[in-house]
Amino acid sequence: MSIKLLMQLGKETYQVLEELSKYSKEGPGVTRLYLTEEHKAAYSYLEKLMTDIGLTVEVDNIGNMIGTYTSPEKTNKTIVLGSHQDTVRNGGKYDGAMGVILPLIALKHCIQNNIPLKYNVKIASFGDEEGVRFATTYLGSKVLAGTFTSDLLDRKSEYGNTLKEELISFGLDPNKIPEDKLTDDIVGYLEVHIEQGPVLQHKNLAVGVVNAIQGSHRYTININGMAGHAGTIPMPLRKDAGVGASESMVELTRYLETIENIVATFGIVEFLPGSINVIPGEANFTMDIRSLDEKLIKDTVTKFDQILRDVCNKRGLTYTLTNTNEAPPTTCSDTIIKQLETSVANVGSDVFTFPSGAGHDAQEMKNITDMGMLFVRCKDGISHNPLESVTENDLDIAAKVVVDFLKNYQV
């Protein structure tokens, strides 16, 4: 493959991602949430991209779009490449979307240049990965992997509608979701994704091979006290739920700063009734905790439960700690790791293998097949942010790796 041709692949990928980013709610960055008008409009664009290169396109009943290339080898074996179409609010152009578009451009190159592929190829655009709207992640990949459970249909959106209701409104049939599990002979899953961290930039590398994905547990915490007048109740007599929440978060943060290999984030915090002159009578907040060590995650949750208990007992408060989602740490397939490492070397890049700190659809797909991931450098490691950035050159290298991987993949 010539450098000129490679640059064309990178440029095309970059341009398509720029166009796709326009399917967004107004505001900073990209906001393309699951089961919204932006989701629907993006799929109209994506469907044309897929059909233009001869893929058979379908949308399943959870809102995944899947384009299928049928190998002339007349095989039942299929390799899946994909990622998610949805974003966080005010996110970037490349998280998720790059993992749909870059493999699509690589596959287009293979088809148009008559590069023989031994297996059928599916390009999957998962409707939901981020979990922004229904407080649970990986809805799209769970359906393909057969791990979706019917109780998830009762999850409510920010508008109070259930997932089931919104699927129906989107034109889908939630009763048929069990039929959407992949039943082909799936021989591997590859997800291309921006790193969302600074390691590749620090190493001055365009791409890296992932060997494991951190586990992630999510919780909601509710603390109840007593609302009261801000000026008339002395500090020692208050039952301030806001202070209780704040103290608990700070205590766990200080504890985690003394140990390694685990992180916790309190991403949403709400004090009620939410008035400048009223003591908060209720506090609601979330915790996202991640590590490659499942036991360390569980031990830390136990520690936080004890912190909450001690703080609330001291301040006359009550609390609940509720788990909303669990994704265990996941190792990538040795077979795919080795073949990705070979493809990276084949394109002339240094081989570097490391774990992912973020969760990905690949964790669900491992339930049905071998899986692996290829990371692409992003500027300063910034993600979930309008400042998310990649270069055409790095996309060139990643596209070249994917083409080589598709040509040479063996099971």
Coordinates of C-alpha atoms in Angstrom, one line a residue:
M1 CA 0.0 0.0 0.0
S2 CA 1.5 3.3 -1.0
I3 CA 1.9 6.3 1.3
K4 CA -0.3 8.3 -1.0
L5 CA -3.1 5.7 -0.9
L6 CA -2.7 5.5 2.9
M7 CA -3.1 9.3 3.2
Q8 CA -6.2 9.0 1.2
L9 CA -7.7 6.5 3.6
G10 CA -6.8 8.8 6.6
K11 CA -8.2 11.9 4.9
E12 CA -11.4 10.1 3.9
T13 CA -11.9 8.8 7.5
Y14 CA -11.3 12.3 8.9
Q15 CA -13.7 13.9 6.4
V16 CA -16.5 11.4 7.1
L17 CA -16.1 11.9 10.8
E18 CA -16.4 15.6 10.4
E19 CA -19.6 15.1 8.4
L20 CA -21.0 12.6 11.0
S21 CA -20.3 15.1 13.8
K22 CA -22.9 17.5 12.3
Y23 CA -25.6 15.0 13.4
S24 CA -25.7 16.5 16.9
K25 CA -27.9 18.6 19.2
E26 CA -26.9 22.2 19.2
G27 CA -24.3 23.3 21.6
P28 CA -20.5 22.7 22.3
G29 CA -19.0 19.6 20.8
V30 CA -21.2 16.7 19.8
T31 CA -24.3 15.6 21.6
R32 CA -25.8 12.6 19.9
L33 CA -27.7 10.6 22.4
Y34 CA -29.4 7.2 22.1
L35 CA -32.9 7.0 20.5
T36 CA -33.0 10.7 19.6
E37 CA -33.6 12.5 16.3
E38 CA -29.8 13.0 16.1
H39 CA -29.3 9.2 16.4
K40 CA -31.9 8.6 13.6
A41 CA -30.4 11.2 11.3
A42 CA -26.9 9.9 11.8
Y43 CA -28.1 6.4 10.8
S44 CA -29.6 7.7 7.5
Y45 CA -26.1 9.0 6.7
L46 CA -24.4 5.9 7.9
E47 CA -26.7 3.6 6.0
K48 CA -25.8 5.4 2.7
L49 CA -22.1 5.0 3.4
M50 CA -22.7 1.2 3.9
T51 CA -25.0 0.6 1.0
D52 CA -22.7 2.6 -1.3
I53 CA -20.0 0.0 -0.9
G54 CA -22.3 -3.0 -1.3
L55 CA -23.0 -3.9 2.3
T56 CA -26.4 -5.3 3.4
V57 CA -27.7 -3.1 6.1
E58 CA -30.1 -3.8 9.0
V59 CA -31.2 -2.0 12.2
D60 CA -32.0 -4.3 15.0
N61 CA -34.6 -3.8 17.8
I62 CA -32.2 -2.1 20.2
G63 CA -31.1 0.4 17.6
N64 CA -27.8 -1.0 16.4
M65 CA -27.0 -0.6 12.7
I66 CA -25.1 -3.5 11.1
G67 CA -23.6 -3.6 7.7
T68 CA -22.6 -7.0 6.3
Y69 CA -20.0 -7.9 3.7
T70 CA -20.4 -11.5 2.3
S71 CA -17.1 -13.1 1.4
P72 CA -16.8 -14.8 -2.0
E73 CA -15.3 -17.7 -0.1
K74 CA -18.9 -18.8 0.8
T75 CA -18.1 -19.2 4.5
N76 CA -20.3 -19.0 7.6
K77 CA -17.4 -17.5 9.6
T78 CA -17.8 -13.8 10.3
I79 CA -15.6 -11.2 12.0
V80 CA -17.2 -8.2 13.6
L81 CA -15.7 -4.7 13.8
G82 CA -17.5 -1.8 15.4
S83 CA -18.1 0.6 18.2
H84 CA -20.8 3.0 19.3
Q85 CA -22.6 5.9 17.6
D86 CA -23.7 7.7 20.8
T87 CA -21.8 10.4 22.6
V88 CA -21.8 11.9 26.1
R89 CA -23.4 15.4 26.3
N90 CA -21.0 17.9 24.8
G91 CA -18.6 15.2 23.8
G92 CA -16.1 14.9 21.0
K93 CA -16.1 13.8 17.3
Y94 CA -14.1 10.6 17.7
D95 CA -15.1 8.6 20.8
G96 CA -17.1 5.7 19.4
A97 CA -17.7 7.1 15.9
M98 CA -14.2 6.5 14.8
G99 CA -14.5 2.8 15.6
V100 CA -17.4 2.6 13.1
I101 CA -16.1 4.8 10.3
L102 CA -12.4 3.8 10.2
P103 CA -13.2 0.0 9.8
L104 CA -15.8 0.9 7.2
I105 CA -13.3 2.9 5.2
A106 CA -10.7 0.1 5.6
L107 CA -13.3 -2.5 4.4
K108 CA -14.3 -0.2 1.5
H109 CA -10.6 -0.2 0.4
C110 CA -10.5 -4.0 0.5
I111 CA -13.7 -4.3 -1.6
Q112 CA -12.8 -1.7 -4.2
N113 CA -9.2 -3.1 -4.6
N114 CA -10.3 -6.8 -4.8
I115 CA -8.3 -7.7 -1.7
P116 CA -9.5 -11.2 -0.8
L117 CA -11.0 -11.6 2.6
K118 CA -11.5 -15.1 4.0
Y119 CA -14.4 -14.3 6.3
N120 CA -17.6 -12.4 6.1
V121 CA -17.4 -9.0 7.8
K122 CA -19.9 -7.1 9.9
I123 CA -19.5 -3.4 10.7
A124 CA -21.6 -2.7 13.9
S125 CA -22.7 0.7 15.0
F126 CA -24.0 0.2 18.5
G127 CA -26.9 2.5 19.4
D128 CA -25.9 2.9 23.1
E129 CA -22.7 2.4 24.9
E130 CA -22.3 5.5 27.0
G131 CA -25.4 4.9 29.1
V132 CA -26.3 8.6 29.3
R133 CA -30.0 8.3 29.0
F134 CA -31.0 5.1 30.8
A135 CA -28.3 4.8 33.6
T136 CA -26.9 1.6 32.2
T137 CA -24.1 1.0 29.6
Y138 CA -23.5 -1.2 26.6
L139 CA -27.2 -1.7 25.7
G140 CA -26.3 -2.3 22.0
S141 CA -23.5 -4.8 22.4
K142 CA -25.5 -6.6 25.1
V143 CA -28.1 -7.5 22.6
L144 CA -25.7 -8.8 20.0
A145 CA -23.9 -10.8 22.7
G146 CA -27.1 -12.2 24.2
T147 CA -26.5 -10.7 27.6
F148 CA -29.4 -8.2 27.5
T149 CA -32.0 -8.9 30.2
S150 CA -35.7 -7.9 30.0
D151 CA -35.6 -5.9 33.2
L152 CA -33.5 -3.3 31.4
L153 CA -36.6 -2.3 29.4
D154 CA -38.0 -0.8 32.6
R155 CA -35.1 1.7 32.9
K156 CA -36.3 5.2 32.7
S157 CA -34.9 8.1 30.7
E158 CA -34.4 11.7 31.8
Y159 CA -38.0 12.3 30.7
G160 CA -39.5 9.5 32.7
N161 CA -40.2 7.2 29.8
T162 CA -39.1 3.6 29.9
L163 CA -36.6 2.2 27.5
K164 CA -39.4 0.0 26.1
E165 CA -41.6 3.0 25.4
E166 CA -38.7 4.9 23.7
L167 CA -37.8 1.9 21.6
I168 CA -41.4 1.7 20.3
S169 CA -41.4 5.4 19.7
F170 CA -38.2 5.0 17.7
G171 CA -40.0 2.4 15.5
L172 CA -38.5 -0.7 17.0
D173 CA -40.0 -3.8 18.6
P174 CA -38.6 -4.5 22.0
N175 CA -40.4 -7.9 22.1
K176 CA -38.1 -9.1 19.4
I177 CA -34.8 -8.2 21.1
P178 CA -33.9 -11.8 22.0
E179 CA -34.0 -12.6 18.3
D180 CA -31.2 -10.1 17.6
K181 CA -28.4 -12.0 19.3
L182 CA -25.7 -12.8 16.7
T183 CA -26.2 -16.3 15.5
D184 CA -23.5 -16.4 12.8
D185 CA -20.2 -18.3 13.4
I186 CA -18.5 -15.3 14.9
V187 CA -14.7 -15.8 14.8
G188 CA -13.6 -12.5 16.3
Y189 CA -14.4 -8.9 17.3
L190 CA -12.1 -5.9 16.8
E191 CA -12.9 -2.5 18.2
V192 CA -10.8 0.5 17.1
H193 CA -11.1 3.4 19.6
I194 CA -9.3 6.6 20.6
E195 CA -7.2 5.9 23.6
Q196 CA -8.9 8.5 25.8
G197 CA -5.7 8.9 27.7
P198 CA -2.1 10.3 27.3
V199 CA 0.0 7.2 27.1
L200 CA 0.4 6.9 23.3
Q201 CA 1.2 10.6 23.1
H202 CA 3.8 10.2 25.8
K203 CA 5.3 7.2 23.8
N204 CA 5.1 9.2 20.5
L205 CA 3.0 6.4 19.0
A206 CA 0.0 6.6 16.7
V207 CA -1.5 3.3 17.7
G208 CA -1.3 0.7 20.5
V209 CA -2.7 -2.8 21.1
V210 CA -4.9 -3.3 24.1
N211 CA -4.4 -6.4 26.3
A212 CA -7.0 -5.8 29.0
I213 CA -9.9 -3.5 29.9
Q214 CA -10.5 -2.2 33.4
G215 CA -13.6 -3.3 35.3
S216 CA -16.2 -0.6 36.1
H217 CA -18.8 -0.5 38.8
R218 CA -21.4 2.3 39.0
Y219 CA -23.5 3.3 42.0
T220 CA -26.0 5.9 43.0
I221 CA -26.0 7.2 46.5
N222 CA -28.9 8.9 48.3
I223 CA -28.4 10.6 51.7
N224 CA -31.3 12.0 53.7
G225 CA -31.2 14.6 56.5
M226 CA -33.4 17.5 57.3
A227 CA -33.8 20.7 55.3
G228 CA -33.9 23.9 57.4
H229 CA -33.3 27.6 57.4
A230 CA -29.7 28.6 56.6
G231 CA -29.6 31.2 59.3
T232 CA -31.4 29.8 62.3
I233 CA -30.0 26.3 62.9
P234 CA -26.6 26.2 64.6
M235 CA -23.9 24.1 62.9
P236 CA -23.8 21.3 65.5
L237 CA -27.5 20.8 65.3
R238 CA -27.8 20.4 61.6
K239 CA -28.6 17.3 59.6
D240 CA -27.0 18.5 56.4
A241 CA -27.2 15.9 53.7
G242 CA -24.9 18.0 51.4
V243 CA -22.2 18.1 54.0
G244 CA -22.6 14.4 54.6
A245 CA -22.2 13.6 50.9
S246 CA -19.2 16.0 50.5
E247 CA -17.4 14.5 53.5
S248 CA -18.0 11.0 52.3
M249 CA -16.6 11.8 48.8
V250 CA -13.5 13.5 50.2
E251 CA -12.8 10.7 52.6
L252 CA -12.9 8.0 49.9
T253 CA -10.8 10.2 47.6
R254 CA -8.1 10.7 50.3
Y255 CA -8.1 6.9 50.9
L256 CA -7.7 6.1 47.2
E257 CA -4.8 8.6 46.9
T258 CA -2.9 6.3 49.3
I259 CA -3.2 3.1 47.1
E260 CA -2.6 2.3 43.5
N261 CA -4.4 0.8 40.5
I262 CA -7.9 2.0 41.2
V263 CA -9.8 5.3 40.5
A264 CA -13.2 6.6 41.6
T265 CA -15.2 9.5 40.1
F266 CA -18.3 11.3 41.5
G267 CA -19.6 12.6 38.3
I268 CA -23.1 13.8 39.2
V269 CA -24.0 15.6 42.5
E270 CA -27.4 17.0 43.4
F271 CA -28.4 18.8 46.7
L272 CA -32.1 19.3 47.4
P273 CA -34.1 21.4 47.6
G274 CA -31.3 23.4 45.9
S275 CA -31.7 26.9 47.4
I276 CA -28.9 29.2 48.6
N277 CA -30.6 29.8 51.9
V278 CA -31.8 26.3 52.7
I279 CA -29.8 23.5 54.4
P280 CA -29.8 20.5 52.0
G281 CA -32.2 17.8 53.3
E282 CA -31.3 15.4 50.6
A283 CA -28.2 14.6 48.5
N284 CA -28.0 12.3 45.4
F285 CA -24.7 11.5 43.7
T286 CA -23.0 8.9 41.6
M287 CA -19.8 6.9 41.9
D288 CA -17.9 5.3 39.0
I289 CA -15.1 3.0 40.3
R290 CA -12.6 1.3 38.0
S291 CA -9.7 -1.1 38.3
L292 CA -8.1 -4.2 36.6
D293 CA -8.5 -6.0 39.9
E294 CA -12.2 -7.0 40.7
K295 CA -11.4 -7.8 44.3
L296 CA -9.9 -4.3 44.8
I297 CA -13.1 -2.8 43.4
K298 CA -15.3 -4.8 45.8
D299 CA -13.0 -4.1 48.7
T300 CA -13.2 -0.4 47.9
V301 CA -16.9 -0.4 47.7
T302 CA -17.0 -2.1 51.1
K303 CA -14.7 0.7 52.4
F304 CA -17.0 3.4 51.0
D305 CA -20.0 1.8 52.6
Q306 CA -18.3 2.0 55.9
I307 CA -17.3 5.6 55.3
L308 CA -21.0 6.5 54.5
R309 CA -22.2 4.6 57.6
D310 CA -19.8 6.4 59.9
V311 CA -20.4 9.9 58.4
C312 CA -24.2 9.4 58.5
N313 CA -24.2 8.1 62.0
K314 CA -22.1 11.1 63.2
R315 CA -24.4 13.6 61.4
G316 CA -27.8 12.0 62.1
L317 CA -28.3 11.1 58.4
T318 CA -29.5 8.0 56.5
Y319 CA -28.2 6.6 53.3
T320 CA -28.6 4.0 50.5
L321 CA -25.8 2.8 48.2
T322 CA -27.3 1.2 45.1
N323 CA -25.3 -0.6 42.3
T324 CA -26.6 0.3 38.8
N325 CA -24.1 -1.4 36.6
E326 CA -21.1 -3.8 36.7
A327 CA -18.6 -4.6 34.0
P328 CA -15.9 -6.9 35.3
P329 CA -12.2 -6.5 34.2
T330 CA -11.7 -8.2 30.8
T331 CA -8.7 -9.6 29.1
C332 CA -8.3 -9.5 25.4
S333 CA -7.8 -12.6 23.3
D334 CA -4.2 -13.7 22.9
T335 CA -4.9 -14.7 19.4
I336 CA -6.2 -11.2 18.4
I337 CA -3.5 -9.5 20.4
K338 CA -0.8 -11.3 18.5
Q339 CA -2.4 -10.7 15.1
L340 CA -2.8 -7.0 15.9
E341 CA 0.8 -6.8 17.0
T342 CA 1.8 -8.4 13.7
S343 CA -0.3 -6.0 11.7
V344 CA 1.2 -3.0 13.6
A345 CA 4.7 -4.3 12.9
N346 CA 3.7 -5.0 9.2
V347 CA 2.9 -1.3 8.7
G348 CA 6.2 -0.2 10.1
S349 CA 5.1 1.0 13.5
D350 CA 6.6 0.2 16.9
V351 CA 4.5 -2.4 18.8
F352 CA 3.2 -1.3 22.2
T353 CA 0.7 -3.2 24.2
F354 CA -1.1 -1.8 27.3
P355 CA -4.4 -1.9 29.2
S356 CA -7.5 0.3 28.7
G357 CA -8.7 2.5 31.5
A358 CA -12.0 3.0 29.9
G359 CA -14.8 0.5 29.4
H360 CA -15.8 -0.6 25.9
D361 CA -18.4 -2.7 24.0
A362 CA -15.6 -5.2 23.5
Q363 CA -16.3 -6.4 27.1
E364 CA -19.7 -7.6 26.2
M365 CA -18.6 -9.0 22.8
K366 CA -16.2 -11.3 24.6
N367 CA -19.2 -13.3 25.8
I368 CA -19.6 -14.7 22.3
T369 CA -16.2 -14.5 20.6
D370 CA -12.5 -13.7 20.9
M371 CA -12.1 -9.9 21.1
G372 CA -9.3 -7.3 20.8
M373 CA -8.9 -3.6 20.6
L374 CA -6.7 -1.1 18.7
F375 CA -6.2 2.3 20.3
V376 CA -5.4 5.5 18.3
R377 CA -3.6 8.4 19.9
C378 CA -5.7 11.4 20.8
K379 CA -4.2 14.8 21.6
D380 CA -3.3 15.3 25.3
G381 CA -5.5 12.2 26.1
I382 CA -8.6 14.4 26.1
S383 CA -11.9 12.7 25.6
H384 CA -15.6 13.2 26.5
N385 CA -14.8 16.8 25.6
P386 CA -15.3 19.0 22.5
L387 CA -11.5 19.3 22.5
E388 CA -11.1 15.6 21.5
S389 CA -8.7 15.5 18.6
V390 CA -6.9 13.0 16.3
T391 CA -4.7 13.5 13.2
E392 CA -5.1 12.3 9.6
N393 CA -1.7 10.7 9.9
D394 CA -2.7 8.6 12.9
L395 CA -5.9 7.6 11.2
D396 CA -3.8 6.6 8.2
I397 CA -1.7 4.3 10.3
A398 CA -4.7 2.8 12.1
A399 CA -6.5 2.2 8.8
K400 CA -3.4 0.4 7.4
V401 CA -3.4 -1.8 10.5
V402 CA -7.0 -2.7 10.0
V403 CA -6.6 -3.5 6.3
D404 CA -3.6 -5.8 7.1
F405 CA -5.6 -7.4 10.0
L406 CA -8.6 -8.1 7.7
K407 CA -6.3 -9.6 5.0
N408 CA -4.4 -11.9 7.3
Y409 CA -6.8 -12.8 10.2
Q410 CA -6.7 -16.5 11.0
V411 CA -8.7 -18.5 13.5

